Tab-separated table of C-alpha atoms in Angstrom:
chain	number	residue	atom	x	y	z
A	177	GLN	CA	0.000	0.000	0.000
A	178	ARG	CA	1.649	3.224	-1.157
A	179	THR	CA	0.937	6.463	0.604
A	180	ARG	CA	-0.100	9.554	-1.325
A	181	ALA	CA	3.053	11.294	-0.124
A	182	ALA	CA	5.318	8.613	-1.644
A	183	ILE	CA	3.452	8.751	-4.943
A	184	ALA	CA	3.441	12.565	-4.957
A	185	VAL	CA	7.208	12.679	-4.343
A	186	MET	CA	7.767	10.202	-7.156
A	187	LEU	CA	5.614	12.177	-9.590
A	188	VAL	CA	7.283	15.443	-8.726
A	189	LEU	CA	10.644	13.909	-9.597
A	190	VAL	CA	9.352	12.567	-12.904
A	191	ALA	CA	7.555	15.817	-13.765
A	192	VAL	CA	10.839	17.693	-13.515
A	193	GLY	CA	12.163	15.515	-16.336
A	194	LEU	CA	9.269	16.550	-18.571
A	195	GLY	CA	10.715	20.058	-18.831
A	196	PRO	CA	8.511	22.581	-20.633
A	197	ASN	CA	5.849	19.895	-21.152
A	198	ALA	CA	5.309	19.318	-17.415
A	199	GLU	CA	1.695	20.454	-17.799
A	200	ASP	CA	0.965	17.426	-20.031
A	201	VAL	CA	0.556	14.807	-17.308
A	202	ASP	CA	-0.374	12.122	-19.860
A	203	ARG	CA	3.309	12.087	-20.852
A	204	LEU	CA	4.083	10.559	-17.439
A	205	VAL	CA	2.563	7.216	-18.418
A	206	GLY	CA	5.261	4.744	-19.409
A	207	ARG	CA	8.158	6.850	-18.125
A	208	ILE	CA	10.604	5.669	-15.501
A	209	GLY	CA	10.462	7.480	-12.175
A	210	VAL	CA	12.171	7.196	-8.825
A	211	VAL	CA	10.395	6.495	-5.589
A	212	ALA	CA	12.187	8.628	-3.044
A	213	ARG	CA	12.213	8.944	0.706
A	214	VAL	CA	12.646	12.249	2.504
A	215	ARG	CA	15.986	12.150	4.339
A	216	GLU	CA	16.056	15.650	5.715
A	217	ARG	CA	13.901	18.763	5.839
A	218	THR	CA	15.430	22.106	6.719
A	219	ALA	CA	13.889	25.545	6.899
A	220	ALA	CA	15.789	27.771	4.474
A	221	GLY	CA	14.085	31.091	5.082
A	222	ALA	CA	10.623	32.293	6.015
A	223	ALA	CA	8.686	30.546	3.241
A	224	THR	CA	11.296	28.108	1.936
A	225	LEU	CA	11.893	24.507	2.838
A	226	GLN	CA	14.964	22.600	1.657
A	227	VAL	CA	14.284	18.883	1.256
A	228	THR	CA	16.902	16.164	0.744
A	229	LEU	CA	15.557	13.070	-0.983
A	230	GLU	CA	17.032	9.593	-1.281
A	231	GLY	CA	16.056	7.480	-4.275
A	232	VAL	CA	14.792	4.074	-3.226
A	233	THR	CA	13.891	2.309	-6.458
A	234	ARG	CA	13.036	2.885	-10.103
A	235	VAL	CA	9.421	2.408	-11.150
A	236	GLN	CA	7.514	2.578	-14.398
A	237	ILE	CA	4.593	4.986	-14.291
A	238	GLY	CA	1.298	3.312	-15.145
A	239	ALA	CA	-2.210	4.641	-15.644
A	240	LEU	CA	-3.149	7.942	-14.073
A	241	THR	CA	-5.791	7.543	-11.376
A	242	GLN	CA	-6.065	11.267	-10.605
A	243	ARG	CA	-5.165	14.413	-12.548
A	244	VAL	CA	-6.322	17.285	-10.336
A	245	PRO	CA	-5.073	18.945	-8.132
A	246	TYR	CA	-1.928	16.858	-8.751
A	247	PRO	CA	-1.380	13.698	-10.766
A	248	VAL	CA	-1.492	10.322	-9.043
A	249	ALA	CA	-0.556	7.195	-10.972
A	250	LEU	CA	-0.141	3.496	-10.522
A	251	ALA	CA	3.478	2.411	-10.543
A	252	ASN	CA	5.205	-0.914	-11.110
A	253	PRO	CA	8.811	-1.823	-10.314
A	254	ALA	CA	11.061	-1.171	-13.300
A	255	ALA	CA	13.128	-4.206	-14.235
A	256	GLU	CA	16.730	-3.250	-14.860
A	257	VAL	CA	18.849	-5.076	-17.403
A	258	GLU	CA	21.176	-7.716	-15.952
A	259	VAL	CA	24.817	-6.675	-16.283
A	260	ALA	CA	26.853	-9.267	-18.156
A	261	ALA	CA	30.290	-10.111	-16.788
A	262	GLY	CA	32.959	-7.678	-17.935
A	263	THR	CA	30.626	-5.226	-19.696
A	264	ALA	CA	30.770	-2.434	-17.123
A	265	ASP	CA	34.218	-2.942	-15.592
A	266	ALA	CA	36.023	-0.529	-17.917
A	267	ALA	CA	33.446	2.216	-17.382
A	268	LEU	CA	33.651	1.769	-13.605
A	269	GLU	CA	37.438	2.049	-13.707
A	270	ARG	CA	37.159	5.226	-15.815
A	271	ILE	CA	34.724	6.743	-13.297
A	272	ILE	CA	36.927	5.813	-10.317
A	273	ARG	CA	40.054	7.296	-11.949
A	274	ALA	CA	38.159	10.449	-12.906
A	275	ALA	CA	36.698	10.782	-9.396
A	276	GLU	CA	40.172	10.489	-7.869
A	277	THR	CA	41.479	13.161	-10.244
A	278	LEU	CA	38.521	15.463	-9.558
A	279	ALA	CA	39.086	15.104	-5.823
A	280	GLU	CA	42.684	16.277	-6.330
A	281	LEU	CA	41.719	19.185	-8.600
A	282	ASP	CA	38.540	20.415	-6.892
A	283	ALA	CA	38.367	20.892	-3.126
A	284	LYS	CA	34.544	20.764	-3.284
A	285	PHE	CA	34.480	17.312	-4.863
A	286	PRO	CA	34.070	14.518	-2.271
A	287	ALA	CA	37.392	12.729	-1.840
A	288	GLU	CA	35.715	9.538	-0.586
A	289	LEU	CA	33.535	9.073	-3.697
A	290	ALA	CA	36.067	6.998	-5.667
A	291	GLY	CA	36.372	4.556	-2.766
A	292	LEU	CA	32.610	4.286	-2.322
A	293	ILE	CA	32.071	3.599	-6.020
A	294	GLY	CA	34.899	1.070	-5.940
A	295	ARG	CA	33.268	-0.723	-3.026
A	296	HIS	CA	30.049	-1.118	-5.061
A	297	ALA	CA	32.067	-2.268	-8.063
A	298	THR	CA	33.101	-5.481	-6.354
A	299	ASN	CA	29.712	-7.065	-7.076
A	300	ARG	CA	27.906	-6.933	-10.438
A	301	SER	CA	24.539	-6.751	-8.666
A	302	ASN	CA	25.660	-3.407	-7.205
A	303	PHE	CA	26.595	-1.809	-10.544
A	304	SER	CA	23.244	-0.022	-10.636
A	305	ARG	CA	23.897	1.419	-7.173
A	306	ALA	CA	27.418	2.454	-8.230
A	307	ALA	CA	25.963	4.254	-11.269
A	308	ASP	CA	23.382	6.035	-9.109
A	309	LEU	CA	26.051	7.057	-6.605
A	310	ALA	CA	28.271	8.436	-9.372
A	311	ALA	CA	25.298	10.252	-10.928
A	312	SER	CA	24.407	11.898	-7.628
A	313	HIS	CA	27.779	13.699	-7.631
A	314	ALA	CA	28.053	14.387	-11.363
A	315	ASN	CA	27.782	17.913	-12.668
A	316	MET	CA	24.797	17.457	-14.997
A	317	ARG	CA	21.727	19.311	-16.211
A	318	VAL	CA	18.279	18.108	-15.169
A	319	SER	CA	17.607	16.766	-18.668
A	320	GLU	CA	20.812	14.692	-18.534
A	321	ARG	CA	19.840	13.308	-15.133
A	322	ASP	CA	16.427	12.384	-16.503
A	323	GLU	CA	18.064	10.527	-19.412
A	324	LEU	CA	20.004	8.477	-16.853
A	325	ILE	CA	16.845	7.725	-14.880
A	326	GLN	CA	15.120	6.518	-18.045
A	327	CYS	CA	18.033	4.169	-18.838
A	328	LEU	CA	17.477	0.753	-17.253
A	329	ASP	CA	20.839	-0.684	-18.321
A	330	PRO	CA	23.425	-0.079	-15.553
A	331	ALA	CA	26.337	-0.703	-17.969
A	332	GLU	CA	25.038	1.997	-20.328
A	333	ARG	CA	24.502	4.416	-17.414
A	334	LEU	CA	28.061	3.782	-16.230
A	335	ASP	CA	29.424	4.410	-19.720
A	336	ARG	CA	27.533	7.719	-20.000
A	337	LEU	CA	28.734	8.737	-16.549
A	338	ALA	CA	32.340	7.840	-17.360
A	339	ALA	CA	32.210	10.181	-20.359
A	340	ARG	CA	30.675	12.933	-18.190
A	341	TYR	CA	33.293	12.512	-15.464
A	342	GLU	CA	36.118	12.581	-18.015
A	343	LYS	CA	34.683	15.793	-19.454
A	344	ASP	CA	34.613	17.283	-15.945
A	345	VAL	CA	38.254	16.255	-15.402
A	346	ALA	CA	39.276	17.966	-18.655
A	347	ARG	CA	37.402	21.120	-17.615
A	348	ALA	CA	38.997	21.103	-14.140
A	349	GLN	CA	42.478	20.647	-15.646
A	350	VAL	CA	41.950	23.611	-17.980
A	351	LEU	CA	40.741	25.763	-15.086
A	352	GLU	CA	43.760	24.738	-12.999
A	353	GLU	CA	46.131	25.599	-15.862
A	354	VAL	CA	44.472	28.984	-16.397
A	355	GLU	CA	44.723	29.703	-12.671
A	356	ARG	CA	48.398	28.662	-12.628
A	357	ARG	CA	49.248	30.850	-15.631
A	358	THR	CA	47.357	33.785	-14.154
A	359	THR	CA	49.242	33.456	-10.868
A	360	VAL	CA	52.598	33.292	-12.676
A	361	SER	CA	51.689	36.297	-14.805
A	362	VAL	CA	50.569	38.357	-11.805
A	363	GLU	CA	53.747	37.479	-9.893
A	364	GLN	CA	55.855	38.375	-12.899
A	365	HIS	CA	54.128	41.750	-13.317
A	366	HIS	CA	54.441	42.351	-9.595
A	367	ARG	CA	58.221	41.757	-9.707
A	368	GLU	CA	58.593	44.004	-12.779
A	369	PHE	CA	56.707	46.771	-10.993
A	370	PHE	CA	59.105	46.749	-8.046
């Protein structure tokens, strides 16, 4: 028996992925959503509430049972594709290496992430969890996150995330080089001035 709150949270998360067509609730049917649990609620001002959600499981949205004042739908567990041996190992290694590099280059990036992903990588049944963990820390637009949610193949999600992480590493390396050159240039001009 699902509560209305659990269904409402799930639909809110799916509706975000609809983008400018969020008004068209019929587009929810057949999409993959995430049932989430509220982990933390914090007041962030007089009329603002900051909510931290934790995804519990992927579901496929079924028939709408209510449209107004908010959509309510039936949902069935979404069956993820079984990961064949060796298909996701290379992508996981790429993500772990990129996460280690990002932790060195960016003080805001969680240093423990590479180890956590590596721990999930020891068991093929946890590849989906490893992909979700990597996605939660990836620098991505909402539409890119929705594409990952819609993808039920953990190996494909890991491959997409590896490419995203490698792109973030390249960006961080360029920023570091620009910062280094700027510092050298400023120091050089400072010495010339005196």
